[in-house]
Amino acid sequence: MTAVEVENLSMSYQAPVRKGGLRAAFGSLVHREYKTVQALDDVSFGIARGEVAGFIGPNGAGKTTTMKILSGILYPTDGAVQVLANVPWQRRAAFLKRIAFVRGSQPVGGSQELTVMDSLEYQRLLYDIPRAAYRSTLTELEALLDLEPLLERQLRALSLGERMRVGLALALIYRPEVLFLDEPTIGLDVSAARQIRTFVREYVEQAGATVLLTSHYMADVVSLCPRLILIDHGQVQYDGPLVELSARLSPYKLIRISTQDDPSAFGEVIDKSDGQWVLRVPRDEVAGTTARLLQALEVVDLAVEEPPLENVIDQAYREGLR
């Protein structure tokens, strides 16, 4: 069953433009010129119930615009969208209680004078959550997000990492079926980001939730998303398994080898230190090269790896998908 269905989605808007200089500034007060910006151009994809998909692309590619349309904040120029069999921008109350849109740049809204517990209680009233279900979910979230030390603190006194954890708790206290996560680990340190990723993974396993996640941190994508949707210039450039993107873009694999011998005759050496070597080898030569290395050298350890996803994605952004 499909949780999210997007067909031929397009979104354009008018942006004011003017030339530089004082004369142009005064002239724009009387006659303002605009240009059409195409944020999305015929985008189509579907996400099955319980699936976690990464939605990535360079800045300005259309990721957040798509998220806002799917959550009902924006109305598109053209196309059809169904989320849990609802049209999002109709914003029916019953539908809004089944989804959550969490932005890492703005994880917690509302009065910053409230305590975390006050904010959670407000969510209970707003979403009409039965008390028994609220207490049960809160107990789970306290354990998963380590919330107990934060409950009596005011929102304004929380660190960025704490705000992100609280923002997730506020979004999940009513147990939404679909999560739109926009840069959930932005600005967090390594430990806090790992905690957020672990929580999302555990929540998906327990609740069977559907997740569409955007992130510029490839650790988020690799850790959580078996499927990748890559968007650029408002169009979907790739939609498929994460592991196949490297194979499609990079003609090489990496062979990481531990040996006191010199393996440079077997491939291009891209890194070496203290008996650790990394060779770059064409994909169709990996099996033969590995066999020759093991036969010719005293090998302590050997591993074949895909190139780092950051490098592959950077290549996709710079050169496009061929």
GROMACS .gro file of C-alpha atoms in nm:
model
  322
    1MET     CA    1   0.000   0.000   0.000
    2THR     CA    2   0.121   0.350  -0.088
    3ALA     CA    3   0.147   0.614   0.184
    4VAL     CA    4   0.268   0.898  -0.042
    5GLU     CA    5   0.186   0.933  -0.410
    6VAL     CA    6   0.320   1.225  -0.614
    7GLU     CA    7   0.231   1.263  -0.983
    8ASN     CA    8   0.361   1.533  -1.218
    9LEU     CA    9   0.406   1.781  -0.933
   10SER     CA   10   0.507   2.133  -1.037
   11MET     CA   11   0.554   2.451  -0.836
   12SER     CA   12   0.645   2.798  -0.963
   13TYR     CA   13   0.632   3.140  -0.803
   14GLN     CA   14   0.704   3.502  -0.886
   15ALA     CA   15   1.019   3.654  -0.736
   16PRO     CA   16   1.086   4.031  -0.746
   17VAL     CA   17   1.399   4.143  -0.936
   18ARG     CA   18   1.566   4.479  -0.989
   19LYS     CA   19   1.890   4.615  -1.121
   20GLY     CA   20   2.153   4.760  -0.892
   21GLY     CA   21   2.179   5.127  -0.810
   22LEU     CA   22   1.974   5.397  -0.639
   23ARG     CA   23   1.770   5.482  -0.950
   24ALA     CA   24   1.658   5.118  -0.985
   25ALA     CA   25   1.572   5.103  -0.614
   26PHE     CA   26   1.341   5.405  -0.640
   27GLY     CA   27   1.197   5.279  -0.967
   28SER     CA   28   1.103   4.946  -0.808
   29LEU     CA   29   0.878   5.132  -0.564
   30VAL     CA   30   0.659   5.238  -0.857
   31HIS     CA   31   0.699   4.954  -1.103
   32ARG     CA   32   0.825   4.620  -0.968
   33GLU     CA   33   0.948   4.353  -1.206
   34TYR     CA   34   0.922   3.983  -1.141
   35LYS     CA   35   1.069   3.665  -1.277
   36THR     CA   36   0.920   3.316  -1.266
   37VAL     CA   37   1.110   3.066  -1.054
   38GLN     CA   38   1.041   2.698  -1.125
   39ALA     CA   39   1.089   2.526  -0.789
   40LEU     CA   40   0.950   2.187  -0.903
   41ASP     CA   41   0.909   2.060  -1.256
   42ASP     CA   42   0.701   1.744  -1.320
   43VAL     CA   43   0.812   1.549  -1.011
   44SER     CA   44   0.670   1.198  -0.960
   45PHE     CA   45   0.740   0.929  -0.701
   46GLY     CA   46   0.561   0.705  -0.451
   47ILE     CA   47   0.651   0.582  -0.104
   48ALA     CA   48   0.509   0.261   0.039
   49ARG     CA   49   0.373   0.237   0.392
   50GLY     CA   50   0.653   0.163   0.637
   51GLU     CA   51   0.924   0.268   0.390
   52VAL     CA   52   1.210   0.507   0.475
   53ALA     CA   53   1.333   0.710   0.177
   54GLY     CA   54   1.606   0.970   0.157
   55PHE     CA   55   1.518   1.285  -0.039
   56ILE     CA   56   1.840   1.466  -0.123
   57GLY     CA   57   1.972   1.733  -0.355
   58PRO     CA   58   2.178   2.054  -0.356
   59ASN     CA   59   2.051   2.375  -0.199
   60GLY     CA   60   1.758   2.513  -0.396
   61ALA     CA   61   1.679   2.178  -0.559
   62GLY     CA   62   1.318   2.176  -0.435
   63LYS     CA   63   1.340   1.944  -0.132
   64THR     CA   64   1.179   2.167   0.130
   65THR     CA   65   0.920   2.292  -0.119
   66THR     CA   66   0.815   1.932  -0.181
   67MET     CA   67   0.802   1.862   0.193
   68LYS     CA   68   0.580   2.165   0.251
   69ILE     CA   69   0.342   2.057  -0.024
   70LEU     CA   70   0.323   1.702   0.112
   71SER     CA   71   0.246   1.833   0.460
   72GLY     CA   72  -0.017   2.077   0.332
   73ILE     CA   73   0.167   2.404   0.394
   74LEU     CA   74   0.198   2.498   0.026
   75TYR     CA   75  -0.043   2.461  -0.265
   76PRO     CA   76   0.127   2.343  -0.587
   77THR     CA   77   0.096   2.500  -0.930
   78ASP     CA   78   0.013   2.169  -1.096
   79GLY     CA   79   0.008   1.795  -1.034
   80ALA     CA   80  -0.160   1.552  -0.798
   81VAL     CA   81  -0.055   1.448  -0.446
   82GLN     CA   82  -0.205   1.191  -0.210
   83VAL     CA   83  -0.074   1.136   0.142
   84LEU     CA   84  -0.260   0.861   0.327
   85ALA     CA   85  -0.532   0.895   0.060
   86ASN     CA   86  -0.577   1.266   0.143
   87VAL     CA   87  -0.501   1.584  -0.050
   88PRO     CA   88  -0.257   1.754   0.191
   89TRP     CA   89  -0.342   2.121   0.125
   90GLN     CA   90  -0.706   2.061   0.215
   91ARG     CA   91  -0.564   2.033   0.569
   92ARG     CA   92  -0.843   1.826   0.717
   93ALA     CA   93  -0.801   1.785   1.093
   94ALA     CA   94  -0.819   1.406   1.079
   95PHE     CA   95  -0.540   1.402   0.820
   96LEU     CA   96  -0.312   1.642   1.010
   97LYS     CA   97  -0.331   1.412   1.313
   98ARG     CA   98  -0.172   1.135   1.104
   99ILE     CA   99   0.136   1.321   0.976
  100ALA     CA  100   0.424   1.523   1.121
  101PHE     CA  101   0.664   1.770   0.960
  102VAL     CA  102   0.981   1.827   1.164
  103ARG     CA  103   1.238   2.085   1.056
  104GLY     CA  104   1.584   2.071   1.208
  105SER     CA  105   1.625   2.446   1.163
  106GLN     CA  106   1.307   2.512   1.367
  107PRO     CA  107   1.233   2.203   1.578
  108VAL     CA  108   1.022   2.365   1.853
  109GLY     CA  109   0.764   2.639   1.800
  110GLY     CA  110   0.518   2.804   2.036
  111SER     CA  111   0.587   2.997   2.355
  112GLN     CA  112   0.944   2.950   2.468
  113GLU     CA  113   0.843   3.020   2.828
  114LEU     CA  114   0.658   2.689   2.855
  115THR     CA  115   0.826   2.386   3.002
  116VAL     CA  116   0.872   2.075   2.796
  117MET     CA  117   0.599   1.900   2.996
  118ASP     CA  118   0.360   2.194   2.942
  119SER     CA  119   0.426   2.176   2.568
  120LEU     CA  120   0.361   1.802   2.559
  121GLU     CA  121   0.040   1.848   2.754
  122TYR     CA  122  -0.066   2.118   2.507
  123GLN     CA  123  -0.009   1.869   2.223
  124ARG     CA  124  -0.229   1.619   2.406
  125LEU     CA  125  -0.512   1.869   2.416
  126LEU     CA  126  -0.457   1.995   2.061
  127TYR     CA  127  -0.457   1.647   1.907
  128ASP     CA  128  -0.723   1.510   2.142
  129ILE     CA  129  -0.503   1.220   2.260
  130PRO     CA  130  -0.667   0.988   2.516
  131ARG     CA  131  -0.485   1.011   2.850
  132ALA     CA  132  -0.396   0.642   2.859
  133ALA     CA  133  -0.245   0.653   2.510
  134TYR     CA  134  -0.065   0.980   2.595
  135ARG     CA  135   0.094   0.835   2.909
  136SER     CA  136   0.199   0.519   2.726
  137THR     CA  137   0.358   0.708   2.435
  138LEU     CA  138   0.526   0.958   2.667
  139THR     CA  139   0.686   0.674   2.862
  140GLU     CA  140   0.826   0.531   2.538
  141LEU     CA  141   0.953   0.868   2.421
  142GLU     CA  142   1.116   0.940   2.756
  143ALA     CA  143   1.317   0.621   2.724
  144LEU     CA  144   1.402   0.657   2.354
  145LEU     CA  145   1.493   1.027   2.366
  146ASP     CA  146   1.620   1.057   2.725
  147LEU     CA  147   1.358   1.321   2.800
  148GLU     CA  148   1.318   1.283   3.176
  149PRO     CA  149   1.589   1.543   3.267
  150LEU     CA  150   1.428   1.795   3.028
  151LEU     CA  151   1.060   1.777   3.123
  152GLU     CA  152   1.060   2.059   3.380
  153ARG     CA  153   1.290   2.291   3.183
  154GLN     CA  154   1.168   2.584   2.974
  155LEU     CA  155   1.199   2.556   2.597
  156ARG     CA  156   1.416   2.867   2.577
  157ALA     CA  157   1.676   2.706   2.806
  158LEU     CA  158   1.736   2.401   2.585
  159SER     CA  159   2.046   2.344   2.375
  160LEU     CA  160   2.011   2.276   2.003
  161GLY     CA  161   2.043   1.901   2.052
  162GLU     CA  162   1.790   1.905   2.336
  163ARG     CA  163   1.550   2.114   2.125
  164MET     CA  164   1.573   1.859   1.845
  165ARG     CA  165   1.489   1.574   2.082
  166VAL     CA  166   1.198   1.770   2.227
  167GLY     CA  167   1.079   1.865   1.878
  168LEU     CA  168   1.065   1.498   1.783
  169ALA     CA  169   0.877   1.417   2.103
  170LEU     CA  170   0.620   1.689   2.032
  171ALA     CA  171   0.576   1.561   1.678
  172LEU     CA  172   0.545   1.197   1.779
  173ILE     CA  173   0.338   1.218   2.096
  174TYR     CA  174   0.023   1.166   1.883
  175ARG     CA  175   0.193   0.874   1.695
  176PRO     CA  176   0.176   1.000   1.334
  177GLU     CA  177   0.187   0.746   1.054
  178VAL     CA  178   0.398   0.957   0.817
  179LEU     CA  179   0.704   1.165   0.913
  180PHE     CA  180   0.854   1.436   0.697
  181LEU     CA  181   1.198   1.505   0.847
  182ASP     CA  182   1.376   1.808   0.701
  183GLU     CA  183   1.744   1.815   0.809
  184PRO     CA  184   1.679   1.653   1.150
  185THR     CA  185   2.048   1.656   1.255
  186ILE     CA  186   2.153   1.996   1.121
  187GLY     CA  187   2.389   2.174   1.358
  188LEU     CA  188   2.412   1.881   1.601
  189ASP     CA  189   2.736   1.734   1.729
  190VAL     CA  190   2.833   1.377   1.639
  191SER     CA  191   2.687   1.225   1.955
  192ALA     CA  192   2.353   1.409   1.933
  193ALA     CA  193   2.318   1.330   1.562
  194ARG     CA  194   2.382   0.961   1.628
  195GLN     CA  195   2.117   0.964   1.902
  196ILE     CA  196   1.859   1.116   1.666
  197ARG     CA  197   1.935   0.860   1.396
  198THR     CA  198   1.907   0.573   1.644
  199PHE     CA  199   1.575   0.706   1.767
  200VAL     CA  200   1.427   0.744   1.417
  201ARG     CA  201   1.534   0.390   1.329
  202GLU     CA  202   1.380   0.246   1.647
  203TYR     CA  203   1.058   0.447   1.607
  204VAL     CA  204   1.014   0.323   1.250
  205GLU     CA  205   1.069  -0.037   1.360
  206GLN     CA  206   0.823  -0.008   1.648
  207ALA     CA  207   0.550   0.204   1.489
  208GLY     CA  208   0.582   0.099   1.123
  209ALA     CA  209   0.592   0.467   1.026
  210THR     CA  210   0.664   0.597   0.676
  211VAL     CA  211   0.952   0.846   0.657
  212LEU     CA  212   1.071   1.091   0.393
  213LEU     CA  213   1.399   1.244   0.509
  214THR     CA  214   1.611   1.525   0.370
  215SER     CA  215   1.967   1.576   0.487
  216HIS     CA  216   2.300   1.710   0.368
  217TYR     CA  217   2.472   1.469   0.610
  218MET     CA  218   2.533   1.143   0.427
  219ALA     CA  219   2.561   0.960   0.761
  220ASP     CA  220   2.187   1.019   0.805
  221VAL     CA  221   2.111   0.882   0.460
  222VAL     CA  222   2.340   0.577   0.484
  223SER     CA  223   2.215   0.490   0.832
  224LEU     CA  224   1.842   0.524   0.768
  225CYS     CA  225   1.752   0.515   0.399
  226PRO     CA  226   1.768   0.200   0.183
  227ARG     CA  227   1.609   0.404  -0.097
  228LEU     CA  228   1.730   0.734  -0.236
  229ILE     CA  229   1.541   0.999  -0.435
  230LEU     CA  230   1.781   1.258  -0.576
  231ILE     CA  231   1.631   1.586  -0.696
  232ASP     CA  232   1.811   1.865  -0.879
  233HIS     CA  233   1.678   2.175  -1.056
  234GLY     CA  234   1.328   2.075  -0.950
  235GLN     CA  235   1.338   1.734  -1.120
  236VAL     CA  236   1.395   1.379  -0.995
  237GLN     CA  237   1.733   1.266  -1.128
  238TYR     CA  238   1.753   0.929  -0.953
  239ASP     CA  239   1.508   0.709  -0.765
  240GLY     CA  240   1.626   0.368  -0.651
  241PRO     CA  241   1.835   0.168  -0.405
  242LEU     CA  242   2.112   0.360  -0.235
  243VAL     CA  243   2.368   0.089  -0.312
  244GLU     CA  244   2.306   0.115  -0.687
  245LEU     CA  245   2.384   0.486  -0.706
  246SER     CA  246   2.757   0.431  -0.649
  247ALA     CA  247   2.763   0.156  -0.911
  248ARG     CA  248   2.590   0.389  -1.158
  249LEU     CA  249   2.815   0.691  -1.101
  250SER     CA  250   3.153   0.551  -1.003
  251PRO     CA  251   3.345   0.308  -1.228
  252TYR     CA  252   3.575   0.224  -0.937
  253LYS     CA  253   3.575   0.038  -0.609
  254LEU     CA  254   3.821   0.068  -0.323
  255ILE     CA  255   4.038  -0.217  -0.197
  256ARG     CA  256   4.160  -0.155   0.158
  257ILE     CA  257   4.457  -0.379   0.240
  258SER     CA  258   4.690  -0.430   0.538
  259THR     CA  259   5.035  -0.547   0.431
  260GLN     CA  260   5.401  -0.459   0.477
  261ASP     CA  261   5.457  -0.514   0.104
  262ASP     CA  262   5.402  -0.253  -0.167
  263PRO     CA  263   5.074  -0.317  -0.359
  264SER     CA  264   5.102  -0.013  -0.586
  265ALA     CA  265   5.153  -0.234  -0.894
  266PHE     CA  266   4.798  -0.369  -0.852
  267GLY     CA  267   4.603  -0.042  -0.861
  268GLU     CA  268   4.606   0.333  -0.804
  269VAL     CA  269   4.713   0.412  -0.447
  270ILE     CA  270   4.495   0.688  -0.304
  271ASP     CA  271   4.597   0.653   0.062
  272LYS     CA  272   4.867   0.481   0.268
  273SER     CA  273   4.988   0.489   0.629
  274ASP     CA  274   5.156   0.238   0.863
  275GLY     CA  275   5.099  -0.066   0.646
  276GLN     CA  276   4.742   0.036   0.553
  277TRP     CA  277   4.685   0.089   0.180
  278VAL     CA  278   4.380   0.199  -0.019
  279LEU     CA  279   4.375   0.113  -0.389
  280ARG     CA  280   4.130   0.240  -0.647
  281VAL     CA  281   4.045  -0.035  -0.896
  282PRO     CA  282   3.797  -0.051  -1.189
  283ARG     CA  283   3.480  -0.237  -1.088
  284ASP     CA  284   3.519  -0.512  -1.345
  285GLU     CA  285   3.875  -0.583  -1.227
  286VAL     CA  286   3.809  -0.608  -0.852
  287ALA     CA  287   3.778  -0.988  -0.833
  288GLY     CA  288   4.094  -1.053  -1.034
  289THR     CA  289   4.293  -0.786  -0.852
  290THR     CA  290   4.190  -0.923  -0.513
  291ALA     CA  291   4.300  -1.274  -0.612
  292ARG     CA  292   4.640  -1.149  -0.734
  293LEU     CA  293   4.696  -0.946  -0.417
  294LEU     CA  294   4.628  -1.246  -0.196
  295GLN     CA  295   4.857  -1.463  -0.406
  296ALA     CA  296   5.150  -1.222  -0.443
  297LEU     CA  297   5.163  -1.043  -0.107
  298GLU     CA  298   5.156  -1.126   0.263
  299VAL     CA  299   4.813  -0.983   0.337
  300VAL     CA  300   4.701  -0.931   0.696
  301ASP     CA  301   4.356  -0.796   0.608
  302LEU     CA  302   4.167  -0.703   0.293
  303ALA     CA  303   3.828  -0.539   0.231
  304VAL     CA  304   3.646  -0.421  -0.081
  305GLU     CA  305   3.443  -0.102  -0.037
  306GLU     CA  306   3.224   0.133  -0.234
  307PRO     CA  307   3.363   0.488  -0.267
  308PRO     CA  308   3.240   0.726   0.007
  309LEU     CA  309   2.882   0.833  -0.061
  310GLU     CA  310   2.980   1.199  -0.011
  311ASN     CA  311   3.209   1.172  -0.313
  312VAL     CA  312   2.944   1.005  -0.524
  313ILE     CA  313   2.676   1.261  -0.435
  314ASP     CA  314   2.918   1.549  -0.493
  315GLN     CA  315   2.988   1.408  -0.840
  316ALA     CA  316   2.615   1.382  -0.906
  317TYR     CA  317   2.564   1.746  -0.806
  318ARG     CA  318   2.855   1.873  -1.016
  319GLU     CA  319   2.828   1.656  -1.325
  320GLY     CA  320   2.470   1.530  -1.321
  321LEU     CA  321   2.360   1.169  -1.363
  322ARG     CA  322   2.463   0.993  -1.679
   0.00000   0.00000   0.00000
